[in-house]
mmCIF file of C-alpha atoms in Angstrom:
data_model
loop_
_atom_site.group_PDB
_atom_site.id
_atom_site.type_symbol
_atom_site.label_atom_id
_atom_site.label_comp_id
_atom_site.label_asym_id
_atom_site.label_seq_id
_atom_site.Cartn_x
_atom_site.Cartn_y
_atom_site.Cartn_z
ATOM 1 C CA UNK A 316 -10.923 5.243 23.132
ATOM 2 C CA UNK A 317 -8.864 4.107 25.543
ATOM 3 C CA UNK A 318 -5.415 5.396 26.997
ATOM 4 C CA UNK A 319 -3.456 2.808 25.576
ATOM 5 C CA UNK A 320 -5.421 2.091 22.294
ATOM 6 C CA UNK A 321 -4.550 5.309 21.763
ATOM 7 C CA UNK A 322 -0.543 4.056 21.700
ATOM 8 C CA UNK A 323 -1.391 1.360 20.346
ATOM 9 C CA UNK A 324 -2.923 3.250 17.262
ATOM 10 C CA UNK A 325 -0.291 5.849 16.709
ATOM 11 C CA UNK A 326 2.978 2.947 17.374
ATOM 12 C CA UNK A 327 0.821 1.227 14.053
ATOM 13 C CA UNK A 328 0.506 4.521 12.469
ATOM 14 C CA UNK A 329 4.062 5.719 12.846
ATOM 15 C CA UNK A 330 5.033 2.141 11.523
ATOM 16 C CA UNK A 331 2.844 2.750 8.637
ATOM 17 C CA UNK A 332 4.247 5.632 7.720
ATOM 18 C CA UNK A 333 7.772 4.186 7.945
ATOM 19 C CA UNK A 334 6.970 1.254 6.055
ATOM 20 C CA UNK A 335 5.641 3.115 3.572
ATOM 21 C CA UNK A 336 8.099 5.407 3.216
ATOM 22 C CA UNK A 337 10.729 2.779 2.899
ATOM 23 C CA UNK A 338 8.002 0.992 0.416
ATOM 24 C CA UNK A 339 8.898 4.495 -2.108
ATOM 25 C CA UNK A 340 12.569 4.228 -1.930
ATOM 26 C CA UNK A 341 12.444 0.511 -2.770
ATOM 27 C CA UNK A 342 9.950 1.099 -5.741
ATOM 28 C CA UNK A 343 12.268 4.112 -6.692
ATOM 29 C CA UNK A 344 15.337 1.285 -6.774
ATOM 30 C CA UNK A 345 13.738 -1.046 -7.992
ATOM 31 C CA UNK A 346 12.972 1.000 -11.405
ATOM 32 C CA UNK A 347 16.836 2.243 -11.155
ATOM 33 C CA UNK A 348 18.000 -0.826 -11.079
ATOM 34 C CA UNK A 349 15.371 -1.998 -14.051
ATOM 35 C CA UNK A 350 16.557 0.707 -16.540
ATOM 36 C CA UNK A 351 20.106 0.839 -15.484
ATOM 37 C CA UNK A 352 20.404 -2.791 -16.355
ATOM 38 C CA UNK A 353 22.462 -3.403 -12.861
ATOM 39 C CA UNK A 354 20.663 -7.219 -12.499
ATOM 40 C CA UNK A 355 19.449 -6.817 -8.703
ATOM 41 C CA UNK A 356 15.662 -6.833 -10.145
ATOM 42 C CA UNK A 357 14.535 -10.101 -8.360
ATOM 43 C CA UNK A 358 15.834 -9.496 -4.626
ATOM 44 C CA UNK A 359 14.066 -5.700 -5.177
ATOM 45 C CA UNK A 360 11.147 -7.169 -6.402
ATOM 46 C CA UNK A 361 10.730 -9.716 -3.783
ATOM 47 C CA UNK A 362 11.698 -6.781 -1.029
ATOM 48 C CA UNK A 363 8.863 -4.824 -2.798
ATOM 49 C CA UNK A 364 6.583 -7.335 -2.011
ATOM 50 C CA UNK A 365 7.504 -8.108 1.119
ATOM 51 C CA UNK A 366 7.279 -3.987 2.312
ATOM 52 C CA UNK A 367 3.875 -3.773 0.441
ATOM 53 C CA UNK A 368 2.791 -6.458 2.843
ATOM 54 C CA UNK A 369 4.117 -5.074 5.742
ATOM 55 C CA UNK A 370 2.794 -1.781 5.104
ATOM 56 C CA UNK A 371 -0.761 -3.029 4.703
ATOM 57 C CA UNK A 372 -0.527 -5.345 7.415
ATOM 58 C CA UNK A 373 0.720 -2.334 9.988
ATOM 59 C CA UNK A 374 -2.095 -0.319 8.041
ATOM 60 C CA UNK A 375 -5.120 -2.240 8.983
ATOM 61 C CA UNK A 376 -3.947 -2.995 12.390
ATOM 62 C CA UNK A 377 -3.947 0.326 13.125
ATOM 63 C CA UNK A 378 -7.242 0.756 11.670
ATOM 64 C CA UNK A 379 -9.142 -2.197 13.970
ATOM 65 C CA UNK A 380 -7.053 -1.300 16.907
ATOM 66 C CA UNK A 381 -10.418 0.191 19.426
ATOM 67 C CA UNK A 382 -12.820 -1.268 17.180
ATOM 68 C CA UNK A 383 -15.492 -3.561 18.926
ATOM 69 C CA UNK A 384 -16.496 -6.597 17.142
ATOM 70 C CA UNK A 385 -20.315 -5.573 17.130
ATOM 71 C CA UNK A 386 -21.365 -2.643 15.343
ATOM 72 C CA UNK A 387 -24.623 -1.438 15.662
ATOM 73 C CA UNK A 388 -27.179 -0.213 13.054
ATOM 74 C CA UNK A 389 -25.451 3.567 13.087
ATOM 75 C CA UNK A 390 -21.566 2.169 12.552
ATOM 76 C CA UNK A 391 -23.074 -0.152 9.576
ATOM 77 C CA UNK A 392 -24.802 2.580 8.166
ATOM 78 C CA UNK A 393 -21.919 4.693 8.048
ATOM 79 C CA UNK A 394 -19.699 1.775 6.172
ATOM 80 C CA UNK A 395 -22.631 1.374 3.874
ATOM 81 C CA UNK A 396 -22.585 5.127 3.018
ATOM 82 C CA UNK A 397 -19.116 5.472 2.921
ATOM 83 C CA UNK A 398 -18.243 2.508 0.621
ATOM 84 C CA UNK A 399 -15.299 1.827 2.128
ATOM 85 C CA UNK A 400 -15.407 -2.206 1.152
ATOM 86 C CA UNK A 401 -15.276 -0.910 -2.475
ATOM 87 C CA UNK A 402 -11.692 1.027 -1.726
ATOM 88 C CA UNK A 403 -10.381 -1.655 0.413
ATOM 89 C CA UNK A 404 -11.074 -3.817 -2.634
ATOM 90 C CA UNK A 405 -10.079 -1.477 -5.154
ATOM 91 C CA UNK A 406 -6.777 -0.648 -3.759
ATOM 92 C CA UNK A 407 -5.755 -4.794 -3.901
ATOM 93 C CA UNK A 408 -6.869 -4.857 -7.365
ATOM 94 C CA UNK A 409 -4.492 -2.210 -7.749
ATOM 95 C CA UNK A 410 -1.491 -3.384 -5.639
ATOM 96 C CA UNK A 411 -2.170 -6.829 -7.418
ATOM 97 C CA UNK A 412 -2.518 -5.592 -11.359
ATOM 98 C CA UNK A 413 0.956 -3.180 -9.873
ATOM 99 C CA UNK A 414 2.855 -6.044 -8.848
ATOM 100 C CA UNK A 415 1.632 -8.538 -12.282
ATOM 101 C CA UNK A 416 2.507 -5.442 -14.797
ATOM 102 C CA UNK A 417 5.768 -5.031 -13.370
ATOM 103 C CA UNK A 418 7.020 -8.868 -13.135
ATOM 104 C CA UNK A 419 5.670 -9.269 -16.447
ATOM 105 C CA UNK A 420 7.547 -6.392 -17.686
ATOM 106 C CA UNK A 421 10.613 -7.310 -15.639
ATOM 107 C CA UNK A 422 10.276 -11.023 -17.434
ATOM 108 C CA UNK A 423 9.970 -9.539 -20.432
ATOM 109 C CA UNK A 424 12.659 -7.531 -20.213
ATOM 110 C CA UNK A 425 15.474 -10.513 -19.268
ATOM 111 C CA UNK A 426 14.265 -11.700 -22.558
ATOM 112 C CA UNK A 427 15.809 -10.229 -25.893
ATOM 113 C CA UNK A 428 13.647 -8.169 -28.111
ATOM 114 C CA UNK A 429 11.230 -7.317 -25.924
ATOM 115 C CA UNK A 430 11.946 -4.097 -24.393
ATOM 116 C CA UNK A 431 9.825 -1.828 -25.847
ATOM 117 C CA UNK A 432 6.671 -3.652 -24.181
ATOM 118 C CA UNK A 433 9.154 -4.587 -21.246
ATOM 119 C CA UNK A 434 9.430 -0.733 -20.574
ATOM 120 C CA UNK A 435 5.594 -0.431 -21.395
ATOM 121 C CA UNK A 436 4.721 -2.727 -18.750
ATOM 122 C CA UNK A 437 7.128 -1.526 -15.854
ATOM 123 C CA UNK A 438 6.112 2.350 -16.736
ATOM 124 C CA UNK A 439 2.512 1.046 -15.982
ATOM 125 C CA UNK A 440 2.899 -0.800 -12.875
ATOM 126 C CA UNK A 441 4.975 2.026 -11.408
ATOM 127 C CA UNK A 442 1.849 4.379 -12.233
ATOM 128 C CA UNK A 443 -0.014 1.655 -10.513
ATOM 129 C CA UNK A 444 2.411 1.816 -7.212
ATOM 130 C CA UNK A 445 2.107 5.565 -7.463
ATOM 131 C CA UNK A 446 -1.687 6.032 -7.815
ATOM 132 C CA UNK A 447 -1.927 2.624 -4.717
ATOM 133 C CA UNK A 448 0.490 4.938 -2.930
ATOM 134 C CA UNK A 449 -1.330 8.336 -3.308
ATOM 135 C CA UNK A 450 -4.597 6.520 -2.157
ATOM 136 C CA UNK A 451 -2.916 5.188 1.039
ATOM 137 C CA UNK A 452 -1.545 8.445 1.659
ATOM 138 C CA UNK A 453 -5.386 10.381 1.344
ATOM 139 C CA UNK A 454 -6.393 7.535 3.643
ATOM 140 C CA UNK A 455 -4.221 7.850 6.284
ATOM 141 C CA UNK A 456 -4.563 11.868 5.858
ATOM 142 C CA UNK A 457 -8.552 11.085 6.349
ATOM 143 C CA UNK A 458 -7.422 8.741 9.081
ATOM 144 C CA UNK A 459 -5.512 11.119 10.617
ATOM 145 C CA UNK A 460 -8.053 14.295 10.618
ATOM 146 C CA UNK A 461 -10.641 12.343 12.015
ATOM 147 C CA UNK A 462 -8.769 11.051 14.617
ATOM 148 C CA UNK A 463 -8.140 14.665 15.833
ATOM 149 C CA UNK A 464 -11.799 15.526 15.324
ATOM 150 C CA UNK A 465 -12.467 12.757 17.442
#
């Protein structure tokens, strides 16, 4: 890899890491301002959104940045064995069914009589952010111990 792929890969990683960090304190206000009832749900929500995106779009960046557009037979081999399609996938059906479970519950929860599935549904989308989170964390960790290997 080149010198400045190299810069290139750890100003995308560092950004990552911010983003994602900053991604946690938003979920954590987000759910503070959901139980305390302090009516600043919407402009977290749409911040959530917007810092998820971010924080996959600096993610993958870093991940093609050094990449060549050809693989041969060994590098398609090694995706093949290594599934990692599947978790790519899997983690946006878990960002996505994250995001639904906690709008719906955040709907639900502007509405009267509803809070006991309102609370349901929020509880299980932030499980959702936290298990999307812990997976982006063990990739980057994966990312990161190969790419001292290497």
């Amino acid at each position: 890899m080149k010198k400045n792929d190299k810069k290139r890969k750890l100003k995308y990683a560092i950004s990552t890491v911010f983003f994602l960090i900053v991604t946690i304190l938003d979920v954590f206000d987000l759910y503070n301002d959901i139980f305390n009832g302090r009516g600043h749900t919407i402009k977290d929500l749409i911040w959530l959104v917007i810092l998820i995106l971010a924080t996959c779009g600096n993610y993958y960046l870093m991940k093609d940045v050094g990449t060549i557009d050809d693989d041969d037979e060994r590098d398609a081999y090694v995706e093949m064995k290594t599934n990692s399609m599947m978790f790519n996938i899997l983690n946006w059906i878990i960002i996505i069914a994250s995001i639904v479970f906690s709008v719906w519950g955040v709907i639900l929860y502007s509405r009267n009589g509803n809070e006991t599935l309102a609370f349901t549904l929020i509880i299980i989308g932030a499980v959702l952010s936290a298990i999307w989170i812990l997976t982006i964390i063990i990739n980057f960790i994966v990312w990161a111990v190969n790419y001292h290997k290497n």
